[in-house]
Coordinates of C-alpha atoms in Angstrom, one line a residue:
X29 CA -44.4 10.4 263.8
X30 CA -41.7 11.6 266.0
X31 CA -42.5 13.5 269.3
X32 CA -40.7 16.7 267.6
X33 CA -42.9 16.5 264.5
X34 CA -46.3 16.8 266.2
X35 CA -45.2 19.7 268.4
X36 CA -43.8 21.4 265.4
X37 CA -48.0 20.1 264.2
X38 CA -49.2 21.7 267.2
X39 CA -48.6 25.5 266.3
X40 CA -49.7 24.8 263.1
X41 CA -53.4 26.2 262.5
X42 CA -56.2 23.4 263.1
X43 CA -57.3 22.7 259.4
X44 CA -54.2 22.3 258.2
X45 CA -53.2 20.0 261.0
X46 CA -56.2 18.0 259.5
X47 CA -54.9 17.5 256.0
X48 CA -51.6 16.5 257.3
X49 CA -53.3 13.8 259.2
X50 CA -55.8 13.1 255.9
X51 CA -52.1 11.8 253.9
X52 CA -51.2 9.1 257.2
X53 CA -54.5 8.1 257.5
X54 CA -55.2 7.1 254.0
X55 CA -51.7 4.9 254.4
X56 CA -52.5 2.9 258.0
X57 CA -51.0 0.2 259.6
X58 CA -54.1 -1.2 259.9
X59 CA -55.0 -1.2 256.1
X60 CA -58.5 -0.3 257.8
X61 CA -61.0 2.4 255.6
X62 CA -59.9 5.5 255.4
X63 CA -62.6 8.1 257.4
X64 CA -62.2 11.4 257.3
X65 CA -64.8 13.1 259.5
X66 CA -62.6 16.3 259.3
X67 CA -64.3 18.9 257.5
X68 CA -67.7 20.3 257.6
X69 CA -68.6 19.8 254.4
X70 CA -71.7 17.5 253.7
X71 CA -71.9 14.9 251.8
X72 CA -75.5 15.7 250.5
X73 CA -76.7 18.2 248.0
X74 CA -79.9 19.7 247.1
X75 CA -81.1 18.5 243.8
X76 CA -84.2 20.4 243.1
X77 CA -82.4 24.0 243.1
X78 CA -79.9 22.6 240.9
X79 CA -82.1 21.3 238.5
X80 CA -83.6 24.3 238.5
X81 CA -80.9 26.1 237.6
X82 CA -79.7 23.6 234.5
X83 CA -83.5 24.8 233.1
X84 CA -82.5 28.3 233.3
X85 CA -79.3 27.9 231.5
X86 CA -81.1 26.3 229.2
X87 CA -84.0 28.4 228.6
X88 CA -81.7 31.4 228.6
X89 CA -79.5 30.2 225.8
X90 CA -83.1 29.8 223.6
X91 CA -84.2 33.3 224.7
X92 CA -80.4 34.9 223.7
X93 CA -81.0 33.3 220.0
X94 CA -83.8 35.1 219.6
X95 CA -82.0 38.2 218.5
X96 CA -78.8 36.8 217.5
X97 CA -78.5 33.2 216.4
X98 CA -75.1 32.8 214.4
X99 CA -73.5 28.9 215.1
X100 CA -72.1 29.2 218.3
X101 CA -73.3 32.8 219.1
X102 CA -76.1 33.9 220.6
X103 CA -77.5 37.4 221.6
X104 CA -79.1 39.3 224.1
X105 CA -82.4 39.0 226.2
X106 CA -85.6 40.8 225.6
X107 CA -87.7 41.7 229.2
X108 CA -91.1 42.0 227.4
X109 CA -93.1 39.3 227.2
X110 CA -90.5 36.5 229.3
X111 CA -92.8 35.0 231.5
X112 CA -94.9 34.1 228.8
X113 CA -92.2 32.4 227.1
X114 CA -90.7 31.2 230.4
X115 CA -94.2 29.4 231.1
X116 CA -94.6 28.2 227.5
X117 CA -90.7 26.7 227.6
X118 CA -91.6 24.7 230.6
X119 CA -93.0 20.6 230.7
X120 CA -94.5 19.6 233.9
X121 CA -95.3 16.5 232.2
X122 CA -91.8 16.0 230.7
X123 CA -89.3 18.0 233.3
X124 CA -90.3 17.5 237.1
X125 CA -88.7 20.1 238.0
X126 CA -90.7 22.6 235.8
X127 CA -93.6 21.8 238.4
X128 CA -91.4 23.7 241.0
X129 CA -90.9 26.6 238.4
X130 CA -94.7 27.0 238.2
X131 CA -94.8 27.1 242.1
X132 CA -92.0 29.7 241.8
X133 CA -93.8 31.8 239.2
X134 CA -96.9 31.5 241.1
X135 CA -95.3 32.7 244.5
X136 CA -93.6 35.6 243.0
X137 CA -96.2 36.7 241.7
X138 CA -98.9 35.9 244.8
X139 CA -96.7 36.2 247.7
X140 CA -93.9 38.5 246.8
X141 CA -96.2 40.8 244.4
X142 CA -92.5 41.1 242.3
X143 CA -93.4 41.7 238.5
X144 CA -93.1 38.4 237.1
X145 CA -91.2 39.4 233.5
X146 CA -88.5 41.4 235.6
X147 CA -87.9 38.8 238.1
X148 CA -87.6 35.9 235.4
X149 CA -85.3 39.0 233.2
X150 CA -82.8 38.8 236.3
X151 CA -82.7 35.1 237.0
X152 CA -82.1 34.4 233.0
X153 CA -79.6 37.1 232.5
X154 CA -77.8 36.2 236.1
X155 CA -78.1 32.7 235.2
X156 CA -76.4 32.8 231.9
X157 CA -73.8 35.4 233.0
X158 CA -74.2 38.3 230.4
X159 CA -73.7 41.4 232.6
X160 CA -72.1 42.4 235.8
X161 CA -73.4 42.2 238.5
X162 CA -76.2 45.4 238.8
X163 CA -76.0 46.6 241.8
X164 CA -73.0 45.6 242.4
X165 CA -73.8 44.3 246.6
X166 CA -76.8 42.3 245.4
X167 CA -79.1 41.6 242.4
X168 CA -82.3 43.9 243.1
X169 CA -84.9 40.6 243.3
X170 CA -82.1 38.5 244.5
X171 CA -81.7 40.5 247.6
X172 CA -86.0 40.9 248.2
X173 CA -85.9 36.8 247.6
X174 CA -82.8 36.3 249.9
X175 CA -84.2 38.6 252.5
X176 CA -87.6 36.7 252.5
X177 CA -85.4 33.4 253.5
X178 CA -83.5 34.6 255.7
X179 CA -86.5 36.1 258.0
X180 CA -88.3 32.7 257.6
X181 CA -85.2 30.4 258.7
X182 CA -83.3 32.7 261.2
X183 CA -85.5 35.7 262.7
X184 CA -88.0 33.4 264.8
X185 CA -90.9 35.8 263.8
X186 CA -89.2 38.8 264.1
X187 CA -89.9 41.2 260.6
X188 CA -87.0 42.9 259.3
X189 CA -87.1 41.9 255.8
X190 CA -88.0 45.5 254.5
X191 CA -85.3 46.8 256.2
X192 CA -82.6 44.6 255.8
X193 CA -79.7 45.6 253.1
X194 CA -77.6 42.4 251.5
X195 CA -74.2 42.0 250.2
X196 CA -74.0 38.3 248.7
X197 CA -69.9 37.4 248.9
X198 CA -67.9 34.5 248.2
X199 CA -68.9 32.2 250.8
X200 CA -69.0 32.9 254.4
X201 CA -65.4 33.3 254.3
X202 CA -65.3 35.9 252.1
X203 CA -67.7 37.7 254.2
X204 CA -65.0 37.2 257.4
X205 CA -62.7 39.0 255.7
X206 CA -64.2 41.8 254.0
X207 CA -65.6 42.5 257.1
X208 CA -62.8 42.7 259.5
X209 CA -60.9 44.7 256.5
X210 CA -64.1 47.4 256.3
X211 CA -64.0 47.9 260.1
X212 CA -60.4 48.4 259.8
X213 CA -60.5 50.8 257.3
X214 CA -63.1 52.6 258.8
X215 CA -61.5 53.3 262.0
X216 CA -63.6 50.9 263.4
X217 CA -61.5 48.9 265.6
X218 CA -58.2 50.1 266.0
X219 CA -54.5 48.2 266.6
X220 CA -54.7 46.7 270.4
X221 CA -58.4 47.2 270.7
X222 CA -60.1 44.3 272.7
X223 CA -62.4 41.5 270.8
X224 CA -64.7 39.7 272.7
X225 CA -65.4 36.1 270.7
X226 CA -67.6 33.1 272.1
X227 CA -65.2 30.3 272.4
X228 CA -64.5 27.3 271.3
X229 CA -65.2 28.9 268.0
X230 CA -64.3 28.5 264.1
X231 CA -60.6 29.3 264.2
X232 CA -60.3 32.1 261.6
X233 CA -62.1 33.8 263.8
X234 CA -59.2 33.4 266.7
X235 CA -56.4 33.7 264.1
X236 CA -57.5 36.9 261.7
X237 CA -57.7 39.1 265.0
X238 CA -53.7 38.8 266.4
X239 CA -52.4 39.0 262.8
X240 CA -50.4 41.8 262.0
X241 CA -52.9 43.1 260.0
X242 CA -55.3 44.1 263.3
X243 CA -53.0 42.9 266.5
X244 CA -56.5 42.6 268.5
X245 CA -56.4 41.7 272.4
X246 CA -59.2 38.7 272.4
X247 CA -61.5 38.6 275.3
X248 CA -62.9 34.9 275.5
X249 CA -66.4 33.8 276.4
X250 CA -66.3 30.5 277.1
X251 CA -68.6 27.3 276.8
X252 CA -67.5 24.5 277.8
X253 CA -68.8 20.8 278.1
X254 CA -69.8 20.7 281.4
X255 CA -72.4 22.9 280.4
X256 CA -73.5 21.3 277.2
X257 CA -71.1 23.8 275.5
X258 CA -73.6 27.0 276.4
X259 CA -72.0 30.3 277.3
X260 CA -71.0 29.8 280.7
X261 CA -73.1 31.6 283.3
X262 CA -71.7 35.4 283.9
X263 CA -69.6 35.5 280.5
X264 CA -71.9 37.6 278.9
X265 CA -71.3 40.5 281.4
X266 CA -67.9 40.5 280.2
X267 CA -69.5 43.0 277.3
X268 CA -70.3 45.3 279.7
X269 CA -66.4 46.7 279.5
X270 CA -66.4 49.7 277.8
X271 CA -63.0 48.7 276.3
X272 CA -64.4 45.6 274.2
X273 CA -65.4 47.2 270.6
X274 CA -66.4 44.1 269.1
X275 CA -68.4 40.9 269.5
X276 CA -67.8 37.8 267.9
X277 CA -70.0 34.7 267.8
X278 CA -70.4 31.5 265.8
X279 CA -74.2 30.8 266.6
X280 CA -74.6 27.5 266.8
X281 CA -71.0 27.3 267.7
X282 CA -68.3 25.4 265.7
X283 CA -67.7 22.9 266.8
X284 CA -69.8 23.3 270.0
X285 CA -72.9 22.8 267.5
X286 CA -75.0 25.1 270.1
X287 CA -77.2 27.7 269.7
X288 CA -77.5 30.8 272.1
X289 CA -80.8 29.9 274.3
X290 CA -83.7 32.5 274.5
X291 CA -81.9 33.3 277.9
X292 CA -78.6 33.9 276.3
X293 CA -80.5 36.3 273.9
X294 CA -82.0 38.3 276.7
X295 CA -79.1 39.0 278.5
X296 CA -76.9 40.5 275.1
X297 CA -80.0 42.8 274.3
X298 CA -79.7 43.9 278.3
X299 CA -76.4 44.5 277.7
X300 CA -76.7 46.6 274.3
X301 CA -78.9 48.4 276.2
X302 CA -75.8 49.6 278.4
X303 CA -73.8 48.9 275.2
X304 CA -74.9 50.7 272.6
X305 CA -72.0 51.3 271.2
X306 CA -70.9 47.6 271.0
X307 CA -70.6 45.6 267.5
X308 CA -71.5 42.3 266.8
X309 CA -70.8 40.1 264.2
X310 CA -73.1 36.5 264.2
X311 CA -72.2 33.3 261.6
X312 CA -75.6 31.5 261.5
X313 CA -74.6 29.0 259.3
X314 CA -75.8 26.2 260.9
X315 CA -79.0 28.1 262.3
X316 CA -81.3 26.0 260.0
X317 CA -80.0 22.4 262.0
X318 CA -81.5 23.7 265.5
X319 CA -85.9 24.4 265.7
X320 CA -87.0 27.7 266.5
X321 CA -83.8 28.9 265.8
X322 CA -83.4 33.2 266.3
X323 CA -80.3 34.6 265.3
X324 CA -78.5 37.5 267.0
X325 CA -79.7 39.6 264.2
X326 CA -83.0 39.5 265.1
X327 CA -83.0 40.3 269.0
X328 CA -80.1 43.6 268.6
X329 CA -80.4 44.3 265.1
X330 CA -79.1 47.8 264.9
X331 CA -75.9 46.2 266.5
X332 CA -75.2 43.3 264.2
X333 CA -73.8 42.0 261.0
X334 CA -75.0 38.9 259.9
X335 CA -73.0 36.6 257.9
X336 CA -74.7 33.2 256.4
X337 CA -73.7 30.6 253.7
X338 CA -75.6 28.5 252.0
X339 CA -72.7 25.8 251.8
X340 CA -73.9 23.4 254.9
X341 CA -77.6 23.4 254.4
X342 CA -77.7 22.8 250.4
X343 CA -74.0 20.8 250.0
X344 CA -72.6 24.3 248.0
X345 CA -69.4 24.7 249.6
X346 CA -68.0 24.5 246.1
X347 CA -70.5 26.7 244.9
X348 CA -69.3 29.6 247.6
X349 CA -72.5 30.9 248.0
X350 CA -72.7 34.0 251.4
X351 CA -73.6 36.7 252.5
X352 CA -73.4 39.6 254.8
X353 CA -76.7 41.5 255.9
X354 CA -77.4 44.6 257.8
X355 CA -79.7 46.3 259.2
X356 CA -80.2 49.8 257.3
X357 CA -80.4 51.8 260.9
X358 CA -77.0 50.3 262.3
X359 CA -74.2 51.1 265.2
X360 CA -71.9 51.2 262.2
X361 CA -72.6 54.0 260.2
X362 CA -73.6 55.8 263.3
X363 CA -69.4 55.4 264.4
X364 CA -68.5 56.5 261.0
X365 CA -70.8 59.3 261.2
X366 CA -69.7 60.2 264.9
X367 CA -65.7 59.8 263.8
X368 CA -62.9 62.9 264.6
X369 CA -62.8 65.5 261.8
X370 CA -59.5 63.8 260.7
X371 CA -60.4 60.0 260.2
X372 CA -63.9 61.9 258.4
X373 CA -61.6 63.2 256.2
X374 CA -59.1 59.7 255.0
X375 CA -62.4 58.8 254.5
X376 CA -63.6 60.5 252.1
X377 CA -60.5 60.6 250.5
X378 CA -60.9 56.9 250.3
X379 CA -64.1 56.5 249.0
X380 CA -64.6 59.9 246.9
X381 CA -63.5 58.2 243.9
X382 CA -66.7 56.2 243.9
X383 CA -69.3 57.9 245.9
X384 CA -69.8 62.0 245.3
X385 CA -71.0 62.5 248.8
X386 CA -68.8 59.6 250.9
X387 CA -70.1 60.5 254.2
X388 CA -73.2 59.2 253.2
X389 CA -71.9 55.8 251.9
X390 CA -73.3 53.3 254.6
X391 CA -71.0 50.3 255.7
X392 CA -72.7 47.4 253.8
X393 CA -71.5 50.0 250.6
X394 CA -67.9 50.2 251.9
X395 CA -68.2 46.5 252.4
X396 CA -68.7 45.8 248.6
X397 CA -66.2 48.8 247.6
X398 CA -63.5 47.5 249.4
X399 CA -63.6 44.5 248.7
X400 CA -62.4 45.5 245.3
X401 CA -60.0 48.1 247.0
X402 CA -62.0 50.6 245.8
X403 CA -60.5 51.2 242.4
X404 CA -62.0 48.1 241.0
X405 CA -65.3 48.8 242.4
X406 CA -67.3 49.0 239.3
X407 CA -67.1 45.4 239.3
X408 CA -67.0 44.2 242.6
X409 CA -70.0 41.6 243.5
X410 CA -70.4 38.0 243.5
X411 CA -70.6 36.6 240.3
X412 CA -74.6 36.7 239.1
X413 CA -75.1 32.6 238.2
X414 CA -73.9 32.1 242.1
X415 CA -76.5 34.9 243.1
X416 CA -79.3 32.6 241.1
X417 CA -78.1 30.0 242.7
X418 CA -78.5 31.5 246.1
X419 CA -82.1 32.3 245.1
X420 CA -82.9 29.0 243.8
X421 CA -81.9 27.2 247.4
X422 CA -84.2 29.8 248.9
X423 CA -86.9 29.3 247.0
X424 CA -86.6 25.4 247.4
X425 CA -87.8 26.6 251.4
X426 CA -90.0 29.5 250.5
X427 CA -92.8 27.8 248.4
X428 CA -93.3 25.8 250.9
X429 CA -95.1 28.4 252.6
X430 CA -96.2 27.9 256.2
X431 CA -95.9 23.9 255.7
X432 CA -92.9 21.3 256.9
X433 CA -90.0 22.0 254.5
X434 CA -89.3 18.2 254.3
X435 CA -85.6 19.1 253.2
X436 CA -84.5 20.8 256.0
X437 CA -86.1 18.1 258.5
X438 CA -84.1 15.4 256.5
X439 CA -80.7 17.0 257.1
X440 CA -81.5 17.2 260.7
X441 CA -82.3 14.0 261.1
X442 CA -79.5 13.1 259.0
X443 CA -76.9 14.5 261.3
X444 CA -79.2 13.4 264.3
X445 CA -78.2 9.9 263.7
X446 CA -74.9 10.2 262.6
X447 CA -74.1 11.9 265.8
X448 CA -76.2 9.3 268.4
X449 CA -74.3 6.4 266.8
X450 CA -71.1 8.4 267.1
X451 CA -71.7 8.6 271.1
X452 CA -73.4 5.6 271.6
X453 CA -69.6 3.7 270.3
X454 CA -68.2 5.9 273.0
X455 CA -70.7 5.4 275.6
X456 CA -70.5 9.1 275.2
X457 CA -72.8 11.8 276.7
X458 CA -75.6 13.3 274.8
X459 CA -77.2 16.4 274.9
X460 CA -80.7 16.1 273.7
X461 CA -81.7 19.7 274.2
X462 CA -83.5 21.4 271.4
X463 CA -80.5 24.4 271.0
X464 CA -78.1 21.2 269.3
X465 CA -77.7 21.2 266.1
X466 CA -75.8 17.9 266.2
X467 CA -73.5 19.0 263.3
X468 CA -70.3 18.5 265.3
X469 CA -69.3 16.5 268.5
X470 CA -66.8 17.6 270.4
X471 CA -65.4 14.5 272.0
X472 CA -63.1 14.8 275.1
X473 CA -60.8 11.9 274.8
X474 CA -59.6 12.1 278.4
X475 CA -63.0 12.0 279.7
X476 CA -64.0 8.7 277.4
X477 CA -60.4 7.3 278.4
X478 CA -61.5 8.0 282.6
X479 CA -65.3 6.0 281.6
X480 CA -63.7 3.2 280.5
X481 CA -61.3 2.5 282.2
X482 CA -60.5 4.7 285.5
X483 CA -58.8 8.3 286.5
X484 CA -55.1 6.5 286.6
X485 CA -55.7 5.6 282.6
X486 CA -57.1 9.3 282.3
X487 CA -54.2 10.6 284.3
X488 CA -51.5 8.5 282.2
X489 CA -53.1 10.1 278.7
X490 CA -52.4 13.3 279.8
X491 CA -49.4 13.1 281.6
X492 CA -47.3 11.0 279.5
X493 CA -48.0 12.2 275.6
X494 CA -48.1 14.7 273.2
X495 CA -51.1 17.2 273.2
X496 CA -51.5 15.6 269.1
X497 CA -50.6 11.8 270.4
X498 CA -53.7 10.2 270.1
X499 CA -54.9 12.2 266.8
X500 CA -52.0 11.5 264.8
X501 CA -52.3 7.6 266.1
X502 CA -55.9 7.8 265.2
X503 CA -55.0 8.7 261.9
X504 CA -51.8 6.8 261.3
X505 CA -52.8 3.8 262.9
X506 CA -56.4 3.3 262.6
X507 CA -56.8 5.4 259.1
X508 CA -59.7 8.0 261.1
X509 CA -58.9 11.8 260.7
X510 CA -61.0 13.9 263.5
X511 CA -59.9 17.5 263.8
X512 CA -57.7 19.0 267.0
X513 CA -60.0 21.0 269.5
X514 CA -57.3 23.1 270.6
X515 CA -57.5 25.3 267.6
X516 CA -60.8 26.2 268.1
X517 CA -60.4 27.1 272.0
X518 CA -60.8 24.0 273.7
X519 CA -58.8 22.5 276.3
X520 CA -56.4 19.9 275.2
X521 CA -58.0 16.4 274.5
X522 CA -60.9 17.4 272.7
X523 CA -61.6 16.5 268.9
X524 CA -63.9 17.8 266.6
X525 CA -66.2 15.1 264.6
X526 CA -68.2 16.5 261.7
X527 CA -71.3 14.4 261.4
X528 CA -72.1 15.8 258.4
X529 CA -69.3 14.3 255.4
X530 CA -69.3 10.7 256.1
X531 CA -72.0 8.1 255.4
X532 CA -74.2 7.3 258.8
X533 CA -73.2 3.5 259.0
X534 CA -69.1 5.2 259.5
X535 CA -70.0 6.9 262.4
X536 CA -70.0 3.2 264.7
X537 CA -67.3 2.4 262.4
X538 CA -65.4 6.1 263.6
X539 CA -66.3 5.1 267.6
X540 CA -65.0 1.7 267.4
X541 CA -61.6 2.9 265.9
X542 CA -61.6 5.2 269.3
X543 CA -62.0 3.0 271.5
X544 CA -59.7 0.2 269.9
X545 CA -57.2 3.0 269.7
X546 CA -57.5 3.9 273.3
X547 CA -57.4 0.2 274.3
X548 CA -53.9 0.0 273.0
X549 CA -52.9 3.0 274.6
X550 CA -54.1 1.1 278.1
X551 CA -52.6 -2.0 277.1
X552 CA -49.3 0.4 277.0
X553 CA -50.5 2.0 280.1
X554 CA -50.5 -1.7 282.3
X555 CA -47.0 -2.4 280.5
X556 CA -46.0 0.9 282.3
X557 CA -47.7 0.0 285.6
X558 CA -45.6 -3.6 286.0
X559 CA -42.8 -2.3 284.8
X560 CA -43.3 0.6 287.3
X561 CA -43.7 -2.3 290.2
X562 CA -41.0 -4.4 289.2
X563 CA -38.7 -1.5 289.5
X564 CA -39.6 -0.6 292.8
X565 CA -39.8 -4.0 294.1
X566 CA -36.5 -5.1 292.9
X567 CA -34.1 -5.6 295.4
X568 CA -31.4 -2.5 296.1
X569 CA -28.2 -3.2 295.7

């Protein structure tokens, strides 16, 4: 690739950088394996909810032909009497998986004290698709099954399941962007208002807040590698400007893969207490890969919006499976609530079409509404077999109870070993520390280049190439596709590895291309150095 093709690559935004590289890699020079350790998705799935799910499906359809069973057509669902039929459809003996629909049954019942006919009435109906969804933000079970998981897996103890509210969206993404449209719409944040975000971070989150559509001033709070990719010390106390409206955090960090330390969390609820007025937004999608993990959400609730996907845990990130939670006491509503006589006004404008007193409609509401743009409201909501589905992957962790969920301790271990072979090949530093989730390495390639073989080599990488050099060499040479850091708020040389989509034994294989990549570079780099000396010691004329 010519030097005016990769910086014309280099504004380009980091994902799409990555696919580019995806079609050179898979045609090396090397004819070597084509790795893509790229994207985040895993290359695992959770069986057991998806099993599940086919046993709905299928129950559901025998349940529909009880009042209408005409060849291909089938009929409605009766409530009365379903868990009886539900219980009576199932096979232990036959169907493995109907032994973890008896523990279900038995922990809705038990543990959730949920009226067993209604809950199985929802999941049937949701799971077959025969309705809109009702209420539109969140199936009424779904969200008191959600809710239970996500105070089990992300609050660290904390109990805020009662009085959480859930909007289940389109993947985590979906959630990003109904929620920076809602706080625009809402008068929120404002043209030229100042967003503070934790960087490196995942890019749409750098990219959605200068686009015309908002034209935000970011305000970075950076990690970087010489401390293990934590917030650096005194960056938090950048929230204490009255100016910053917003607060935006990837925790653990993409692609830092680190969690904010008990420490970290002290000092943002010290500064909400100066800051009550500041709003945070927290992605814990990877919360479930670090132990004692405690979101955000649980340590300044009133303050935050939670968005989570079920896409990295479970392998759904086909299935689009998010949400967005909030606290029903929130800094939000209390802005709305608190706006100029004017904006009060637009807003109820806005939202009187679908809500006879607006001013009472809280955000999470707005949330759903707009993402519909209003008019469409009354069938906004995720579709209701992806809602099932999001119960299903929680249940998978909640009848466990207060045991081991064997599941989740497999992915980390998974991603444990993929990422201590992928530094071991580099002779790479680790960080051990219990806040790593170990999902993604960020590998400095200047810093592996200076191990190896001295500051000179480490001085002629940077120096002499493109900011893109080495990644599209990695890809077009060596067939490996690793993702630029820069887009994520790195410094230049850093690449992103996702130790989560390639099969453990590629991650040596990954390393190995590195360093045989870099070893041509510093075969090019002596070449330079004796043609440098000849040229001096020649003889002048």
């Amino acid at each position: 690739m010519k030097v005016s093709e990769e910086k014309k690559l280099e504004d380009l935004e980091s994902f799409v950088i990555s696919s580019k590289m995806t079609s050179l890699a898979k045609e090396n020079a090397k004819n070597n394996i084509f790795l893509d350790a790229g994207r985040g998705n895993p290359n695992w799935i959770n069986k057991k909810a998806r099993l599940a799910f086919n046993r709905l499906v299928e129950f559901g359809i025998i349940e529909s032909e009880r009042t209408i069973n005409k060849g291909d057509m089938a009929g409605y669902t009766e409530q009365h009497g379903m868990r009886q039929r539900f219980e009576a459809f199932l096979r232990p003996e036959e169907y493995k998986i109907d032994d973890f629909w008896l523990s279900v049954l038995d922990y809705i019942r038990d543990d959730m004290k949920l009226n067993q006919d209604e809950v199985i009435k929802e999941f049937v109906d949701g799971a077959i698709g025969n309705n809109y969804p009702l209420p539109a933000r969140c199936l009424r079970n779904t969200e008191k099954i959600i809710n239970q998981y996500l105070q089990t897996t992300l609050y660290n103890g904390v109990d805020l399941k009662d009085e959480t509210s859930v909007f289940t969206t389109e993947g985590g993404t979906a959630a990003i962007v109904y929620i920076f449209n809602t706080l625009r719409e809402n008068k929120l944040i404002h043209y030229g208002d100042k967003i503070a975000i934790n960087t490196p971070i995942f890019t749409p989150y750098i990219e959605i807040p200068t686009l015309n559509d908002y034209q935000m001033v970011e305000v970075d709070l950076n990690s970087d590698a010489s401390n293990n990719w934590e917030i650096a010390p005194g960056e938090i106390d950048k929230l204490l400007d009255p100016s910053i409206k917003l607060f935006v955090v990837v925790n653990p960090s993409n692609p830092g893969s680190k969690a904010f330390s008990q420490k970290d969390l002290a000092e943002i609820k010290e500064v909400i207490k100066k800051r009550p007025d500041l709003m945070i937004v927290t992605d814990d999608v990877y919360g479930t890969f670090v132990e004692n993990f405690q979101t955000l959400y649980s340590v300044v609730p009133n303050n935050t919006l939670l968005v989570y996907s079920f896409s990295k845990l479970f392998g759904a990130t086909g299935w689009r499976l998010g949400l967005v939670a909030a606290h029903d006491q929130n800094v939000f509503d209390k802005i709305i609530s608190e706006l100029p006589d004017k904006d009060k006004k637009e807003l109820e404008k806005r939202y009187g079409s679908v809500e006879f007193d607006p001013s009472k409609m809280k955000f999470i509401d707005r949330l759903v509404a707009d993402s519909r743009s209003i008019s469409l409201y009354h069938t906004a909501g995720l579709s209701t077999p992806q809602q099932i589905m999001e119960d299903l992957f929680s249940l998978t962790h909640l009848v466990n109870k207060n045991q081991t969920d064997s599941y989740i301790e497999t992915s980390k271990r998974i991603v444990g070993k993929r990422y201590t072979d992928l530094h071991d090949s580099l002779n790479y530093p680790k960080d051990e520390s219990g806040d790593n989730s170990k999902y993604y390495s960020i590998i400095d390639i200047y810093n592996v280049a200076e191990r190896k073989y001295g500051k000179d080599f480490r001085n002629y990488l940077e120096n002499n190439f493109e900011q893109l050099d080495f990644l599209v060499n990695l890809a077009q040479k060596n067939g490996v596709v690793l993702m630029d850091g820069v887009g994520f708020g790195t410094h230049p040389g850093c690449l992103r590895v996702s130790q989560a989509n390639l099969p453990t034994e590629d991650y040596r294989l990954i390393g190995n291309q590195v360093m045989q990549l870099l070893a041509d570079y510093h075969k090019q780099f002596i070449e330079h150095k004796v043609k440098t000396s000849n040229e001096f010691m020649a003889p002048k004329n």
